[in-house]
CSV table of C-alpha atoms in Angstrom, one decimal:
chain,number,residue,atom,x,y,z
A,1,MET,CA,0.1,0.1,-0.2
A,2,LYS,CA,1.0,3.7,-0.6
A,3,PRO,CA,1.6,5.3,2.9
A,4,ILE,CA,-0.6,8.1,3.7
A,5,LYS,CA,1.7,11.1,4.5
A,6,LYS,CA,-0.1,14.0,3.2
A,7,ILE,CA,-3.8,14.9,3.5
A,8,LEU,CA,-5.7,17.5,1.6
A,9,VAL,CA,-9.1,18.6,3.4
A,10,GLY,CA,-11.6,20.7,1.3
A,11,LEU,CA,-13.4,23.3,3.2
A,12,ASP,CA,-16.2,25.4,2.1
A,13,LEU,CA,-16.8,28.0,5.1
A,14,SER,CA,-19.9,25.9,6.2
A,15,GLU,CA,-20.7,24.7,9.8
A,16,MET,CA,-19.5,21.4,8.8
A,17,ASP,CA,-15.6,22.7,8.4
A,18,LYS,CA,-15.4,22.4,12.4
A,19,GLN,CA,-16.4,18.7,12.3
A,20,LEU,CA,-14.2,18.1,9.2
A,21,ILE,CA,-11.1,19.6,10.8
A,22,SER,CA,-11.8,17.8,14.1
A,23,TYR,CA,-12.0,14.4,12.2
A,24,THR,CA,-9.0,15.1,10.3
A,25,SER,CA,-6.9,15.5,13.6
A,26,PHE,CA,-8.2,12.1,14.5
A,27,ILE,CA,-7.3,10.6,11.3
A,28,THR,CA,-3.8,11.8,11.5
A,29,LYS,CA,-3.5,9.7,14.7
A,30,LEU,CA,-4.4,6.5,12.8
A,31,PHE,CA,-2.0,7.0,10.0
A,32,ASP,CA,1.7,8.2,9.9
A,33,VAL,CA,0.7,11.7,8.6
A,34,GLU,CA,3.4,14.3,8.1
A,35,LYS,CA,1.2,17.2,6.8
A,36,VAL,CA,-2.3,18.3,6.4
A,37,TYR,CA,-3.4,21.0,3.7
A,38,PHE,CA,-6.7,22.7,4.2
A,39,VAL,CA,-7.9,24.2,1.1
A,40,HIS,CA,-10.7,26.7,0.1
A,41,ASN,CA,-11.6,28.1,-3.2
A,42,ILE,CA,-13.2,31.6,-3.3
A,43,LYS,CA,-16.2,31.5,-5.7
A,44,ARG,CA,-15.9,35.1,-6.9
A,45,TYR,CA,-18.4,34.3,-9.7
A,46,GLU,CA,-21.2,33.8,-7.1
A,47,ILE,CA,-20.8,37.4,-5.8
A,48,SER,CA,-23.5,39.6,-7.0
A,49,GLU,CA,-22.7,43.0,-8.4
A,50,MET,CA,-24.1,44.8,-5.3
A,51,LEU,CA,-21.9,42.7,-2.8
A,52,GLU,CA,-19.0,43.2,-5.2
A,53,LYS,CA,-19.1,47.0,-4.6
A,54,GLU,CA,-19.3,46.6,-0.8
A,55,LEU,CA,-16.3,44.2,-0.9
A,56,GLN,CA,-14.0,46.2,-3.4
A,57,ASP,CA,-12.0,47.7,-0.5
A,58,ILE,CA,-11.9,44.5,1.6
A,59,ASP,CA,-9.2,41.9,1.3
A,60,LEU,CA,-11.5,38.9,1.1
A,61,GLU,CA,-8.6,36.4,0.7
A,62,GLU,CA,-7.0,37.7,3.8
A,63,LEU,CA,-10.2,37.6,5.8
A,64,ILE,CA,-11.1,34.0,4.8
A,65,THR,CA,-7.6,32.9,5.5
A,66,GLU,CA,-7.9,34.4,9.0
A,67,GLU,CA,-11.1,32.7,9.5
A,68,ILE,CA,-9.9,29.2,8.5
A,69,ASN,CA,-6.7,29.5,10.5
A,70,GLU,CA,-8.7,30.3,13.5
A,71,ASN,CA,-11.0,27.4,12.9
A,72,VAL,CA,-8.2,25.0,12.4
A,73,GLU,CA,-6.3,26.3,15.7
A,74,ASP,CA,-9.5,25.7,17.6
A,75,ASN,CA,-10.4,22.3,16.1
A,76,PHE,CA,-7.2,20.7,14.9
A,77,LYS,CA,-6.0,18.7,18.0
A,78,SER,CA,-2.9,17.3,16.5
A,79,ASP,CA,0.8,17.9,16.5
A,80,VAL,CA,0.9,17.3,12.8
A,81,GLU,CA,2.1,20.3,10.8
A,82,TRP,CA,-0.6,22.1,8.7
A,83,GLU,CA,-1.1,24.8,6.3
A,84,VAL,CA,-3.9,26.7,4.8
A,85,LEU,CA,-4.4,27.2,1.0
A,86,ILE,CA,-6.7,29.9,-0.4
A,87,SER,CA,-7.3,30.5,-4.1
A,88,ASP,CA,-10.0,32.2,-6.3
A,89,ASP,CA,-9.8,29.8,-9.3
A,90,PRO,CA,-12.9,29.7,-11.3
A,91,TYR,CA,-12.9,25.9,-11.5
A,92,THR,CA,-12.6,24.3,-8.0
A,93,GLU,CA,-12.3,20.8,-9.5
A,94,SER,CA,-9.0,21.7,-11.5
A,95,LEU,CA,-7.6,23.6,-8.4
A,96,ILE,CA,-8.0,20.7,-6.1
A,97,SER,CA,-6.7,18.2,-8.9
A,98,TYR,CA,-3.6,20.5,-9.3
A,99,ILE,CA,-3.0,20.6,-5.5
A,100,VAL,CA,-3.2,16.8,-5.3
A,101,ASN,CA,-0.5,16.5,-8.0
A,102,LYS,CA,1.6,19.5,-6.8
A,103,TYR,CA,1.8,18.5,-3.4
A,104,SER,CA,1.9,14.7,-3.8
A,105,ILE,CA,-1.3,14.4,-1.7
A,106,ASP,CA,-2.0,10.8,-0.4
A,107,LEU,CA,-5.6,11.2,0.9
A,108,LEU,CA,-8.3,13.7,-0.1
A,109,MET,CA,-10.9,14.3,2.5
A,110,MET,CA,-14.2,16.0,1.9
A,111,GLY,CA,-17.4,16.5,3.8
A,112,ASN,CA,-20.6,14.7,2.9
A,113,LYS,CA,-23.8,16.8,3.6
A,114,ASN,CA,-26.0,14.1,2.7
A,115,ASN,CA,-27.3,15.3,-0.5
A,116,GLU,CA,-27.9,18.8,0.6
A,117,ASP,CA,-27.7,21.6,-2.1
A,118,GLY,CA,-26.1,19.2,-4.5
A,119,SER,CA,-23.0,19.1,-2.3
A,120,GLY,CA,-21.7,15.7,-3.6
A,121,LEU,CA,-21.1,16.8,-7.2
A,122,LEU,CA,-17.7,18.2,-6.9
A,123,ALA,CA,-16.7,15.4,-4.6
A,124,PHE,CA,-17.9,12.8,-7.1
A,125,LYS,CA,-16.0,14.4,-10.0
A,126,LEU,CA,-12.8,14.5,-7.9
A,127,LEU,CA,-13.3,11.0,-6.8
A,128,ARG,CA,-13.2,9.9,-10.4
A,129,THR,CA,-10.4,12.0,-11.6
A,130,THR,CA,-7.8,12.2,-8.8
A,131,ARG,CA,-5.4,9.4,-8.0
A,132,CYS,CA,-5.2,9.6,-4.3
A,133,GLN,CA,-7.3,7.8,-1.8
A,134,PHE,CA,-10.5,9.5,-0.9
A,135,LEU,CA,-12.3,9.8,2.5
A,136,TRP,CA,-16.1,11.0,2.4
A,137,ILE,CA,-17.1,12.1,5.8
A,138,PRO,CA,-20.8,12.6,6.6
A,139,LYS,CA,-22.2,15.0,9.2
A,140,ASN,CA,-22.3,14.3,12.8
A,141,THR,CA,-19.5,11.7,12.5
A,142,ASN,CA,-17.9,10.7,16.0
A,143,ASN,CA,-14.1,10.9,16.3
A,144,SER,CA,-13.9,7.1,17.3
A,145,MET,CA,-13.0,3.9,15.8
A,146,ASP,CA,-14.0,0.5,17.2
A,147,LYS,CA,-15.2,-1.5,14.1
A,148,VAL,CA,-14.2,-1.3,10.6
A,149,TRP,CA,-15.7,-3.2,7.6
A,150,VAL,CA,-13.7,-4.0,4.4
A,151,GLY,CA,-16.0,-4.6,1.5
A,152,THR,CA,-14.9,-7.3,-1.1
A,153,ASP,CA,-16.2,-9.0,-4.1
A,154,PHE,CA,-13.3,-11.4,-4.1
A,155,SER,CA,-11.7,-9.4,-6.9
A,156,ASN,CA,-8.1,-8.5,-7.2
A,157,THR,CA,-9.2,-5.1,-7.1
A,158,SER,CA,-10.7,-5.3,-3.6
A,159,LYS,CA,-7.4,-6.9,-2.3
A,160,LYS,CA,-5.9,-3.3,-2.0
A,161,CYS,CA,-8.4,-2.4,0.6
A,162,PHE,CA,-7.0,-5.1,3.0
A,163,ALA,CA,-3.5,-3.6,2.8
A,164,TYR,CA,-4.8,-0.4,4.5
A,165,ALA,CA,-7.0,-2.5,7.0
A,166,ASP,CA,-3.8,-4.5,7.7
A,167,PHE,CA,-1.8,-1.3,8.4
A,168,LEU,CA,-4.6,0.1,10.7
A,169,ASN,CA,-4.6,-3.3,12.4
A,170,SER,CA,-0.8,-3.2,13.0
A,171,LYS,CA,-1.2,-0.1,15.0
A,172,HIS,CA,-4.7,-0.1,16.6
A,173,ASN,CA,-7.0,-2.4,18.4
A,174,PHE,CA,-10.0,-2.3,16.1
A,175,VAL,CA,-12.5,-5.0,15.1
A,176,PHE,CA,-12.0,-5.8,11.5
A,177,GLU,CA,-14.6,-7.5,9.3
A,178,ALA,CA,-14.4,-8.5,5.9
A,179,VAL,CA,-18.0,-8.2,4.3
A,180,HIS,CA,-19.5,-9.8,1.1
A,181,VAL,CA,-23.0,-9.2,0.0
A,182,TYR,CA,-24.4,-12.0,-2.4
A,183,ASN,CA,-27.6,-12.6,-4.2
A,184,LEU,CA,-29.1,-15.9,-5.5
A,185,PRO,CA,-28.9,-16.1,-9.3
A,186,ILE,CA,-32.4,-14.5,-10.1
A,187,HIS,CA,-32.4,-15.9,-13.7
A,188,PHE,CA,-32.6,-19.6,-12.1
A,189,SER,CA,-35.4,-18.4,-9.5
A,190,PRO,CA,-38.4,-19.5,-11.6
A,191,TYR,CA,-37.2,-23.0,-11.8
A,192,VAL,CA,-35.3,-23.7,-8.7
A,193,ASN,CA,-36.6,-23.9,-5.1
A,194,ASN,CA,-34.8,-21.2,-3.2
A,195,SER,CA,-34.7,-23.3,-0.1
A,196,LYS,CA,-32.7,-25.7,-1.9
A,197,ILE,CA,-30.2,-23.3,-3.6
A,198,GLU,CA,-29.5,-21.1,-0.6
A,199,PRO,CA,-27.4,-23.8,1.4
A,200,LYS,CA,-25.4,-24.5,-1.7
A,201,MET,CA,-24.9,-20.9,-2.5
A,202,LYS,CA,-23.9,-20.3,1.1
A,203,ASP,CA,-21.2,-23.2,1.0
A,204,TYR,CA,-19.9,-21.6,-2.3
A,205,VAL,CA,-19.5,-18.1,-0.9
A,206,ASP,CA,-17.9,-19.8,2.3
A,207,LYS,CA,-15.2,-21.6,0.1
A,208,LYS,CA,-14.7,-18.3,-2.0
A,209,PHE,CA,-14.3,-16.3,1.3
A,210,ASP,CA,-11.8,-18.7,2.8
A,211,ASN,CA,-9.8,-18.8,-0.4
A,212,PHE,CA,-9.7,-15.0,-0.7
A,213,LEU,CA,-8.6,-14.4,2.9
A,214,LYS,CA,-5.7,-16.8,2.6
A,215,LYS,CA,-4.5,-14.9,-0.5
A,216,ILE,CA,-4.5,-11.5,1.2
A,217,LYS,CA,-2.5,-12.7,4.2
A,218,PHE,CA,-4.1,-10.4,6.7
A,219,SER,CA,-1.8,-10.2,9.8
A,220,GLY,CA,-4.4,-10.1,12.5
A,221,GLU,CA,-7.8,-11.6,13.0
A,222,ILE,CA,-10.6,-10.7,10.5
A,223,ASN,CA,-14.1,-11.7,11.0
A,224,GLN,CA,-16.3,-12.9,7.8
A,225,ILE,CA,-19.5,-11.2,7.4
A,226,LYS,CA,-21.7,-12.8,4.6
A,227,ILE,CA,-25.0,-10.9,3.7
A,228,LEU,CA,-27.8,-12.5,1.5
A,229,GLY,CA,-29.0,-9.6,-0.3
A,230,ARG,CA,-31.9,-11.5,-1.7
A,231,GLU,CA,-33.6,-8.9,-4.3
A,232,ALA,CA,-32.2,-5.7,-2.4
A,233,ASN,CA,-29.7,-3.5,-4.0
A,234,ILE,CA,-26.1,-4.5,-2.9
A,235,ALA,CA,-25.3,-0.9,-1.6
A,236,SER,CA,-28.6,-0.5,0.2
A,237,LYS,CA,-28.2,-3.8,1.9
A,238,LEU,CA,-24.6,-3.0,2.8
A,239,LYS,CA,-25.5,0.4,4.2
A,240,LYS,CA,-28.4,-1.1,6.3
A,241,GLU,CA,-26.4,-3.8,7.7
A,242,ALA,CA,-23.6,-1.5,8.6
A,243,TYR,CA,-25.7,0.6,10.7
A,244,LYS,CA,-27.1,-2.4,12.6
A,245,ASN,CA,-23.5,-3.6,13.3
A,246,ASN,CA,-22.5,-0.1,14.5
A,247,VAL,CA,-19.6,0.2,11.9
A,248,ASP,CA,-17.4,3.4,12.3
A,249,LEU,CA,-15.5,3.1,9.0
A,250,LEU,CA,-16.3,1.2,5.5
A,251,ILE,CA,-13.5,0.6,3.2
A,252,VAL,CA,-14.2,-0.2,-0.3
A,253,ALA,CA,-12.1,-0.3,-3.6
A,254,ASP,CA,-13.0,2.3,-6.3
A,255,LYS,CA,-13.6,-0.3,-8.8
A,256,GLY,CA,-15.3,-3.8,-8.8
A,257,ALA,CA,-14.3,-6.8,-10.9
A,258,ASN,CA,-16.1,-5.6,-14.0
A,259,THR,CA,-14.9,-2.1,-14.2
A,260,ILE,CA,-12.4,-1.3,-17.1
A,261,SER,CA,-11.9,2.3,-17.5
A,262,ASN,CA,-9.6,4.3,-15.0
A,263,LEU,CA,-12.4,7.0,-14.9
A,264,THR,CA,-15.3,4.7,-14.2
A,265,LEU,CA,-16.2,3.8,-10.5
A,266,GLY,CA,-17.5,0.3,-9.5
A,267,SER,CA,-21.3,0.5,-9.5
A,268,ILE,CA,-21.4,-0.7,-5.8
A,269,THR,CA,-19.0,2.2,-4.7
A,270,GLU,CA,-20.7,4.8,-6.8
A,271,ASP,CA,-24.1,3.8,-5.3
A,272,LEU,CA,-22.6,3.9,-1.7
A,273,PHE,CA,-21.1,7.5,-2.5
A,274,ASN,CA,-24.4,8.8,-3.8
A,275,ARG,CA,-26.4,7.4,-1.0
A,276,ASP,CA,-27.4,9.1,2.2
A,277,LEU,CA,-24.6,7.4,4.0
A,278,LYS,CA,-23.9,8.2,7.7
A,279,ILE,CA,-20.8,6.3,7.9
A,280,PRO,CA,-17.2,7.6,6.9
A,281,LEU,CA,-16.5,5.9,3.5
A,282,PHE,CA,-12.7,5.3,2.6
A,283,ILE,CA,-12.4,4.6,-1.1
A,284,VAL,CA,-9.1,3.0,-2.0
A,285,LYS,CA,-7.7,3.9,-5.5
A,286,ASP,CA,-4.3,2.3,-5.7
C-alpha cells in the first residue's frame, strides 16, 4: 500500500468545516501523517454586483484565511504540521486536482452533507479524476473507531483495501470484518426452489471467502460477514447492515471486478457514494 503522509481537506466555510477539521486530526493519529493541507476556493463568480461593490475595499482572501486559520487552531487537536491554502480559481475541481498533484497528496478528505444542495457533485468528480485515496465524511461523525468493515467481491481490485486495513490493524486495536453481499442467481429462480439453492450458495460463498482471505494474508484476526442480499440493491443492503452492526468506517475499492476504465467507478462504490450514508467511506484507489 501507498503510505498516507499528506492529506488535503476541502473546506467551504460551512458549519461542517469544524467537524471535518476535528475528524482530520483524529485521522492523523491513525496513519503516520506528516502534513495536512486545508484548501478553500473563493467563488468570486457567485458574488453579486451589489456585494462586489461592498467588498471592493476588503481583502477577502486575507479575511477568509484568518477565519480558516482560527477554525483550524480551535479544532485541529494534533501535532501534525498543517497549512491553509486559499485560491479564487474559477474551477474548483481543477484547482484541487492541481494541488493533489503538486503536493503529492495521498488522501483527499471532503465533507458529505448527505445530498444537501447538490453538495456531492464536486466530490464525485474529484473521486473519479484524482489518483489519491478518498475519504468521504458525513455530518455528525464521531471521532471514534471501534469497528471497521472492509468490502470485498473477491476480486483482485478489492485486495488493496485489505492492505490499508492491515496497516490500521498493526497499530490499533480495532475490530476488522471482511464483508461480502451476495444474491441468489435470479435468472434461475423461476425454476429452482430457493430453499434448496440457498445452502449451496452459502457453501460456495464460504469457500470463496476462505480462499480469498488466505491470499491476502491479513496479519491479524478478521471476521467474515456474509450478507444475503436477496433482491435488495447491494449498496442499500450493505448500508443497512453497517448501521445495524455499529460500523465506524467502511473501506471499499474504487472499482469492482467488472470495471475497465480508469475514470469509471465500480457500480456498488458509486451507489454507496451517492446514498445518504452516515458512515465515513474510505475509497481505496491504488
